[in-house]
Structure formats: structure tokens, C-alpha cells
Coordinates of C-alpha atoms in Angstrom, one line a residue:
X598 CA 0.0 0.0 0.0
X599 CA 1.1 3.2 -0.8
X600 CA 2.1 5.7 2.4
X601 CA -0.7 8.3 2.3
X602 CA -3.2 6.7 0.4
X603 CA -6.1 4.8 2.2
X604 CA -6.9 1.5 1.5
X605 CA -9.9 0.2 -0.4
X606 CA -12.3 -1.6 2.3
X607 CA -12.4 -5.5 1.9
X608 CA -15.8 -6.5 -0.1
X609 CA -17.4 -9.6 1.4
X610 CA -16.6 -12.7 -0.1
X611 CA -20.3 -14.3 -1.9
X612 CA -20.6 -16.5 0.5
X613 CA -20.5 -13.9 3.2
X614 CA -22.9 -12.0 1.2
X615 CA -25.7 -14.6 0.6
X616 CA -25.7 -14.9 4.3
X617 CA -26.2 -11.8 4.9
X618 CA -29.2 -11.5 2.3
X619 CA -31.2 -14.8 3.6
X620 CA -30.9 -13.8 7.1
X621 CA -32.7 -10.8 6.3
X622 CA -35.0 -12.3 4.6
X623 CA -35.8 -15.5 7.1
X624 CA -34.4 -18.1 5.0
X625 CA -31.7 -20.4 6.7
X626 CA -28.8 -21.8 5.1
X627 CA -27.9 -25.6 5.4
X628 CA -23.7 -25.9 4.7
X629 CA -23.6 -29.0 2.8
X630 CA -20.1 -28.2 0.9
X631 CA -19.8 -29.1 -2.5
X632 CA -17.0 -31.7 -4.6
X633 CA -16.1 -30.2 -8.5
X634 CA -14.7 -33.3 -9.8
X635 CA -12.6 -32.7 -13.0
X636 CA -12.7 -36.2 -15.2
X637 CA -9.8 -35.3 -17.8
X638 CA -6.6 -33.4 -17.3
X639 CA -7.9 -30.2 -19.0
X640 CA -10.4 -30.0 -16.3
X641 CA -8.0 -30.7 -13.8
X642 CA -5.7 -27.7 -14.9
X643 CA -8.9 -25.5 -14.7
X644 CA -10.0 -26.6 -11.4
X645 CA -6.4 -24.8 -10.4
X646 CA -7.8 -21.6 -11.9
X647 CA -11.1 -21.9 -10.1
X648 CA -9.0 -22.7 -6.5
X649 CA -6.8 -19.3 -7.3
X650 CA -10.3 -17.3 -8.8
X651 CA -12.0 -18.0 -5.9
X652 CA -8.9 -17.7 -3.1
X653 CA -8.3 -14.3 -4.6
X654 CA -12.1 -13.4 -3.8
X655 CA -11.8 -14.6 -0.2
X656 CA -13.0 -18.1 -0.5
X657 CA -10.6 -19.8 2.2
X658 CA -11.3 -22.9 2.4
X659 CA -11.1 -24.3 -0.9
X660 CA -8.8 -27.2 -1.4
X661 CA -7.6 -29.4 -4.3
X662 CA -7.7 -32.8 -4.1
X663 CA -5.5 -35.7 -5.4
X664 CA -7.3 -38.8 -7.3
X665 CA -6.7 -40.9 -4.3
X666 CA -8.3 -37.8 -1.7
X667 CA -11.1 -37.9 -4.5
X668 CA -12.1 -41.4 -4.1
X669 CA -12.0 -41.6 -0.7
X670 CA -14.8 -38.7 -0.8
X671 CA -16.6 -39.7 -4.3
X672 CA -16.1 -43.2 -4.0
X673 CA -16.9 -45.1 -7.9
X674 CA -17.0 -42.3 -9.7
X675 CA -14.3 -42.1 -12.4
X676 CA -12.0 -39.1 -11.5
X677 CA -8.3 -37.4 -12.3
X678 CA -8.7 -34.6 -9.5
X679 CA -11.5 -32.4 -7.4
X680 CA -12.1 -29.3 -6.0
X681 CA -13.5 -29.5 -2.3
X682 CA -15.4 -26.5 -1.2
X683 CA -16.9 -27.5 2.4
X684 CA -18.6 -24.4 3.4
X685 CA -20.9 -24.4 0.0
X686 CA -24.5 -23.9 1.5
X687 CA -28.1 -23.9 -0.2
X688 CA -31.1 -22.2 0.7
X689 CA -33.5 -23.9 2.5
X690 CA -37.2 -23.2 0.8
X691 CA -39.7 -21.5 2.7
X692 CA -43.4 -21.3 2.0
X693 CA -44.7 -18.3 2.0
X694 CA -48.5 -16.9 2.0
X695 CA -48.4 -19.6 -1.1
X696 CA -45.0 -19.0 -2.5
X697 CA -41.9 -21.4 -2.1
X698 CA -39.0 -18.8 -1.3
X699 CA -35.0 -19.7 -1.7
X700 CA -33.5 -22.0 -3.5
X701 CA -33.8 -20.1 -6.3
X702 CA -37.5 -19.9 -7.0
X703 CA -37.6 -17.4 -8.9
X704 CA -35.3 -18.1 -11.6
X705 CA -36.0 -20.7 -14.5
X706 CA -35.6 -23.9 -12.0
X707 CA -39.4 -23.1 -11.4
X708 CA -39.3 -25.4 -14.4
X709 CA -37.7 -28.1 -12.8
X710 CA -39.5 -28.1 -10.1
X711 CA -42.8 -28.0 -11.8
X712 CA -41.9 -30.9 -14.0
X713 CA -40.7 -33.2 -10.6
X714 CA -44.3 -32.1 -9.1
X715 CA -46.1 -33.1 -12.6
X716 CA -44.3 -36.7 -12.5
X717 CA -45.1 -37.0 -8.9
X718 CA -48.5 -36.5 -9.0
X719 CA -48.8 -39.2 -12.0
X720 CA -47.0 -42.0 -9.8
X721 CA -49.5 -41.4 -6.5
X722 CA -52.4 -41.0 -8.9
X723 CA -51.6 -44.6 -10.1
X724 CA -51.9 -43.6 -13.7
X725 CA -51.7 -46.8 -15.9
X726 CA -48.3 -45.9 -18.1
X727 CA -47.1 -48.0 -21.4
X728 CA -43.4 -47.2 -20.5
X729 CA -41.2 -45.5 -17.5
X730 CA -41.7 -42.3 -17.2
X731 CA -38.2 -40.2 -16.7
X732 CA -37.6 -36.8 -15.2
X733 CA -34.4 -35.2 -16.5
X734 CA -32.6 -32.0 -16.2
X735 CA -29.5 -30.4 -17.8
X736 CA -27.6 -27.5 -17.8
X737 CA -25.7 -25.6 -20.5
X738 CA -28.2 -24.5 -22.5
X739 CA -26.9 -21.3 -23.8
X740 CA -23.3 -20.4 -25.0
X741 CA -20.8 -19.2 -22.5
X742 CA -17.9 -19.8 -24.1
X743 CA -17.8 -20.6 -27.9
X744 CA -14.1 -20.7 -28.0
X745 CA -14.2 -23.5 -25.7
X746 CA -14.2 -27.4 -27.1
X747 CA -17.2 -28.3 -28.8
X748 CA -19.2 -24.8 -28.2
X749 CA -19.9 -25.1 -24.4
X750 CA -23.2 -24.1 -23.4
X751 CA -24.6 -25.0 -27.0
X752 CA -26.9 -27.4 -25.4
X753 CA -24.4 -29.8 -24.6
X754 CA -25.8 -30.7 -21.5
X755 CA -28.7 -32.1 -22.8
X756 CA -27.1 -34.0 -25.5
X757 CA -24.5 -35.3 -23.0
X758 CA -27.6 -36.6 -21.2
X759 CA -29.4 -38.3 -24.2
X760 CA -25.9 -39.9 -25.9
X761 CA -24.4 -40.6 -22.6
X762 CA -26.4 -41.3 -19.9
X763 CA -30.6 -42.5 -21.0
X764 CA -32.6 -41.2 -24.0
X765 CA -36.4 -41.8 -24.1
X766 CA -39.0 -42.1 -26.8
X767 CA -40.7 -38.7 -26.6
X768 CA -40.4 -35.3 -24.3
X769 CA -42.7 -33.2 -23.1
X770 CA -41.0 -29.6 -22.5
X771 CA -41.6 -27.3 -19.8
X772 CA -40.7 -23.3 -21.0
X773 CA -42.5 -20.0 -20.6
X774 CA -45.6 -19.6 -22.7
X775 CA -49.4 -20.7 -22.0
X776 CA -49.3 -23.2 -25.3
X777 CA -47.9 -26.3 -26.9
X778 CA -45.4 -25.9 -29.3
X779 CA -43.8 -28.8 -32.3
X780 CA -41.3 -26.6 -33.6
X781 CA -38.1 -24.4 -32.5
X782 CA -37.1 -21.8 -34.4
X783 CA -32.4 -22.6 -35.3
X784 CA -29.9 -19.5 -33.6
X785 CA -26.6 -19.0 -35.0
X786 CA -23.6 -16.8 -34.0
X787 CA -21.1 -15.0 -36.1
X788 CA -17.8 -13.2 -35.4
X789 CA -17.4 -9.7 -38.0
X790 CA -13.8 -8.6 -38.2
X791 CA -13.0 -5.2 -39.4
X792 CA -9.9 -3.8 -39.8
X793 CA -8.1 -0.4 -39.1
X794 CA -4.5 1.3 -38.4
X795 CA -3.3 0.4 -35.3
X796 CA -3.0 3.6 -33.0
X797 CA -4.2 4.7 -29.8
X798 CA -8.0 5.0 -29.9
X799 CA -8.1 8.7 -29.2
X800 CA -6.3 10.0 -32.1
X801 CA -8.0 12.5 -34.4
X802 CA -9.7 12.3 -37.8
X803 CA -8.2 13.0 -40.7
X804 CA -4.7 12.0 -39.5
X805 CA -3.0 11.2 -42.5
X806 CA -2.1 7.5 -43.2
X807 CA -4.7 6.7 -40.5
X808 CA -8.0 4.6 -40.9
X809 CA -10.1 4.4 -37.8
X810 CA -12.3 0.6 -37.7
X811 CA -14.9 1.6 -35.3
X812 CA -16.9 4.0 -37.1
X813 CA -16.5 1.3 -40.2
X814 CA -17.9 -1.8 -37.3
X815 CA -20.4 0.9 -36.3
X816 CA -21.3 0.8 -40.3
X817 CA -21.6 -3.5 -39.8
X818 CA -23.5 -3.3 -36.2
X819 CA -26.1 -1.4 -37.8
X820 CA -26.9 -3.7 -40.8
X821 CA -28.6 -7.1 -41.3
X822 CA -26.0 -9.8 -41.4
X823 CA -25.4 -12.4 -44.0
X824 CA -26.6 -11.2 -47.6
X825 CA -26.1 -7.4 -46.1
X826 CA -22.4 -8.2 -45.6
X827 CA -21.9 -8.0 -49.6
X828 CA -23.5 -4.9 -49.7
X829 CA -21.7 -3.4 -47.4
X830 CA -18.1 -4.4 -49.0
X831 CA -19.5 -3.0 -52.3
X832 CA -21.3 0.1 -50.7
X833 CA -17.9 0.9 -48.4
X834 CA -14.8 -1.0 -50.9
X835 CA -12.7 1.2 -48.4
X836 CA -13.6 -1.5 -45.5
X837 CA -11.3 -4.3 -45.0
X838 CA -13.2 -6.7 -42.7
X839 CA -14.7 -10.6 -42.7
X840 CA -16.9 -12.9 -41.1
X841 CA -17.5 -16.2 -39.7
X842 CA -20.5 -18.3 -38.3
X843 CA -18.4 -19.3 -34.7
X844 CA -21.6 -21.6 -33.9
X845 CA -25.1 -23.1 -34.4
X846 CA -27.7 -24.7 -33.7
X847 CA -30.1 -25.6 -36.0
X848 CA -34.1 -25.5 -35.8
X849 CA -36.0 -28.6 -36.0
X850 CA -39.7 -29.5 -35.8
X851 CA -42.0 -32.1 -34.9
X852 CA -45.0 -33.8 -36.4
X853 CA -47.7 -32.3 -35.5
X854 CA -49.8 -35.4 -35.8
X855 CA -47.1 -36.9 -33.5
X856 CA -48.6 -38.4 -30.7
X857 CA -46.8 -36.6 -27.7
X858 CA -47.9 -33.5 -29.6
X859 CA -51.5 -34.4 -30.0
X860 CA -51.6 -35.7 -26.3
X861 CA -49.6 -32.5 -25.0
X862 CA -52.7 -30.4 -26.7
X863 CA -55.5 -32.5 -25.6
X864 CA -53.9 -32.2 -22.2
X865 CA -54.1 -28.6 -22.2
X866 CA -57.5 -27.8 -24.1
X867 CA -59.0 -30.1 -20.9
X868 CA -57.1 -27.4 -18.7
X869 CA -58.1 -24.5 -20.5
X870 CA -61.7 -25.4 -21.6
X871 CA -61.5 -24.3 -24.9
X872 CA -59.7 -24.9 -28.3
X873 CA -56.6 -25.4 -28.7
X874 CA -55.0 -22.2 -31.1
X875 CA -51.6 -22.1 -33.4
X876 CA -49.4 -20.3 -30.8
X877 CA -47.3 -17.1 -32.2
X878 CA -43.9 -17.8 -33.5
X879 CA -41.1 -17.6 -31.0
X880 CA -37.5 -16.7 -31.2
X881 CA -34.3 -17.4 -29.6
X882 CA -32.2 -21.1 -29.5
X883 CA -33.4 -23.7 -27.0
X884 CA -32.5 -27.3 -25.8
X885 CA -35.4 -28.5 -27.4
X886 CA -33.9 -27.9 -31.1
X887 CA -31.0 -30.4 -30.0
X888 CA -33.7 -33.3 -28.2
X889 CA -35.7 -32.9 -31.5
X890 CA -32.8 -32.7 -33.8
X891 CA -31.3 -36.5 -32.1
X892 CA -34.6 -37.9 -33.4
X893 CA -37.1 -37.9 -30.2
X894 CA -40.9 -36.3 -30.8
X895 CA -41.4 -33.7 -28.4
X896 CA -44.0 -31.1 -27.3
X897 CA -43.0 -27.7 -25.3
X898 CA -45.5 -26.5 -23.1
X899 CA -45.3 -24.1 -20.4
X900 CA -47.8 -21.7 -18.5
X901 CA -49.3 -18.0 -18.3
X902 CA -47.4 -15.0 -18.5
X903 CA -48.8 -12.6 -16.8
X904 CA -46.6 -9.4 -16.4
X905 CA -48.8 -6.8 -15.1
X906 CA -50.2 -9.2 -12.5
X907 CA -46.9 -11.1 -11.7
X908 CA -45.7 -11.1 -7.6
X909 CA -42.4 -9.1 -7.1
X910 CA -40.9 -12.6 -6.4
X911 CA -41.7 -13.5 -10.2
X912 CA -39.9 -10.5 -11.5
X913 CA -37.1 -11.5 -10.3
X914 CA -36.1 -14.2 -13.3
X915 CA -38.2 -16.1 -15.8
X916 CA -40.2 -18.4 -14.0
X917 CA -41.5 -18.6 -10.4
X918 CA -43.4 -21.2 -8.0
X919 CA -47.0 -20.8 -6.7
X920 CA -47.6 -23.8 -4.4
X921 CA -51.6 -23.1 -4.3
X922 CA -53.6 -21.5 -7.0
X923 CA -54.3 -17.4 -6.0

């Protein structure tokens, strides 16, 4: 520290933080810890990098483990290395004048947890079933790092789950949006390059022998991609740039007639009491396109939005829980 200059005060670690916020809020912690087990060597190397990440934001306690430490504590699970973080906690849920508060309730696992209650209620109901009926969950649906192998986040979750671990013969799809949907619209991402004189940022126009590339990517930003691209080269031949589609995921339908599809709609025309209409086209890349796209029928379904209406626990992601109708 330099003499003279005070020092920054100490932020509180997350953890610290979250404690904090339940315990204003009524909502008790259970520490339960938490084992990040790496199962190749490139995951081991970036377990190091989480361990240092998370020791340089005041996280303690965290400790690397060799494979032999690992199998002691994860016993039959194949393993290279772990991270062991023992003072991880959860929330524990609280109901609430009808509303199930913590463990995140108000984010998109009000999916999850609507899907679990759905299956539930079929197994104590003694509904007669052809087949098992299976409850799955995955994460990595969107891209968070598209430099990383294989596209991370590009649904790879689920299609680790259905090439790896069990598939079924149809899905049934819980996502926002009071209808039932047999199609998914493809997303792709692209990477625009353009070009300039290297130079500090600030220098002025007109500087002879230098070409600026921001206002030129400004020019790129502002257009439609793909076919617009060769308009722009010929309308601007003074802009040196490319492109490249970094990744993709494309769209994929299902038969309508299919039989998940049909049931899905009869399902919710019973609920609703009336008929069943086309629902509006929807936008935006889901895990659905993958589980459709590796050859399984399946149906997306959700429930009501209803913004102007929606308790300030809702708002607060994209889904939310309601334990007893209002």
C-alpha cells in the first residue's frame, strides 16, 4: 500500500454476502459443501484456476484434491482430480402466503421443479403408463464460451444426457408460454472482423495515413447480417473486414400429428376449456432444437405470463413457483 493513500475496504466474499441477504430475509442456510470433480486433465488444470479465482475473492477454504483424496470422498466415480469446497450452503425453501422462497424460486428452476411435481403426482395417482416415465434435467443450455471445445453451453448438457447417460422415446418440455409448441425456431452466431491502423483510440480524424475501424464496425452493427455483408463491402470498398459463423444450432420440428404433440394439446385444451390455437412464433435457441434434432418427438408447453399481475418474487427471473392457485 502506498504511504498516504487509504486502502480500499475489503468486499465480502459471496458466500458472506448470501448470508447476509437470507438472514434478512428469514431463509436459513444448510452448509452442505460441494466436490467439483474434473474427469480429464484439462479440467483438472482449470480446477487450479477456479481454486486461485476463488482464493483471490476470499474463498478460504477451498482445497484441491488428489485422485486418491477424491475417491475416498466420491467413492466409484471415475476421477483425475477435485475441487472440495466445504462451506458451500443452499437455501433452505420457505413457504410463503403460497410462495416457495429460496433455492432459487424465482429463476427458470421453477421449471424443474414443476416438472418433478407433474411426474409426482402421475406415480400417487396410479396412472396406468405403457413405458417408465423419466424426469431429467441439464444444464448448458446457452453459449458461455464458444471458443471452448465443442461450443460449451450450446446445449451440450442435454445432449451429453441423451448420448451418454438415458434417452427416451418422446419429451414433453416445460418453457414459458401458455401453449404447446412442435417446432423451434435454429440460432446461429457469427464473429465480424474489421480492420483499421493500429494507434491509440483517441487519435483525431483525418490523421494522415490513419483509418479508424470503429466507425467502419459501427457501419456492420447497424446492418442485417449475412446477404447485407456484400453490400456493405460494395457500398464501403474502403472497408477491409470478414466474417465467420463461430456456432449453431439448428431448428428442427416435430409432427404435428405426432402423438406426444397431439396428447400434450388435448392435455391442455382439458385445462383451459376451450380450443386449442396455433401459438405465435417464438424466437431465440433452446435445448429442445438439440432433443428434437437427435430424433425424439417432443411437445413444449409451459404456462401464463402474466406481467402486469406477476408477484415481485416473479420478476425476479423467468419463471416462479405458486404452491396453491391465488
Amino acid at each position: 500500500m502506498t504511504a498516504g493513500k487509504p486502502s480500499r475496504p475489503a468486499l465480502p466474499t459471496g458466500a458472506v454476502a448470501l448470508s447476509a441477504c437470507c438472514r434478512e430475509r428469514g431463509i436459513d442456510l444448510a452448509i452442505r459443501g460441494k466436490l467439483v470433480i474434473a474427469l480429464t486433465e484439462v479440467e483438472a488444470t482449470a480446477l487450479k484456476g477456479i481454486a486461485e479465482t476463488g482464493k483471490a475473492c476470499g474463498v478460504r477454504d477451498l482445497e484441491l484434491l488428489s485422485p486418491g483424496e477424491t475417491a475416498q470422498m466420491a467413492p466409484g466415480i471415475r476421477r483425475t482430480a477435485a475441487l472440495h469446497s466445504p462451506s458451500t450452503a443452499v437455501a433452505e425453501p420457505v413457504v410463503r402466503d403460497g410462495l416457495i422462497v429460496g433455492l432459487g424460486a424465482a429463476n427458470p428452476k421453477a421449471m424443474v421443479v414443476a416438472q418433478a411435481e407433474a411426474a409426482r403426482v402421475v406415480a400417487e395417482a396410479g396412472i396406468p403408463l405403457t413405458g417408465d416415465l423419466l424426469v431429467g434435467f441439464a444444464g448448458g443450455g446457452m453459449p458461455v464460451d464458444l471458443a471452448a471445445p465443442g461450443n460449451r453451453g450450446l446445449s451440450d448438457g442435454v445432449f451429453h444426457l441423451l448420448t451418454r447417460g438415458f434417452c427416451a422415446d418422446f419429451a414433453l418440455v416445460m418453457k414459458p408460454g401458455n401453449a404447446v409448441y412442435h417446432e423451434e425456431p435454429g440460432l446461429c452466431w457469427f464473429k465480424v472482423s474489421v480492420r483499421g491502423t493500429m494507434g491509440y483510440a483517441g487519435i483525431a480524424r483525418g490523421v494522415p495515413g490513419f483509418r479508424s475501424s470503429i466507425v467502419p464496425a459501427a457501419s456492420v452493427i447497424a446492418a442485417q447480417l449475412g446477404a447485407a455483408i456484400a453490400e456493405i463491402r460494395a457500398n464501403h470498398p474502403d472497408i477491409d473486414l470478414d466474417w465467420e459463423m463461430t456456432a449453431s444450432i439448428p431448428g428442427a420440428s416435430t409432427d404435428p400429428e405426432s402423438w406426444i404433440v397431439r396428447s400434450a394439446i388435448a392435455g391442455w385444451e382439458a385445462v383451459e376449456g376451450r380450443t386449442h390455437e396455433p401459438p405465435r412464433r417464438t424466437s431465440g435457441q433452446t435445448d429442445i432444437s438439440t432433443i428434437r434434432n437427435l430424433g425424439i418427438p417432443t411437445a413444449r408447453t409451459g404456462w401464463v405470463s402474466t406481467p402486469d399481475a406477476t408477484p415481485d418474487e416473479f420478476r425476479q427471473g423467468l419463471g416462479g413457483i405458486r404452491t396453491s392457485q391465488p
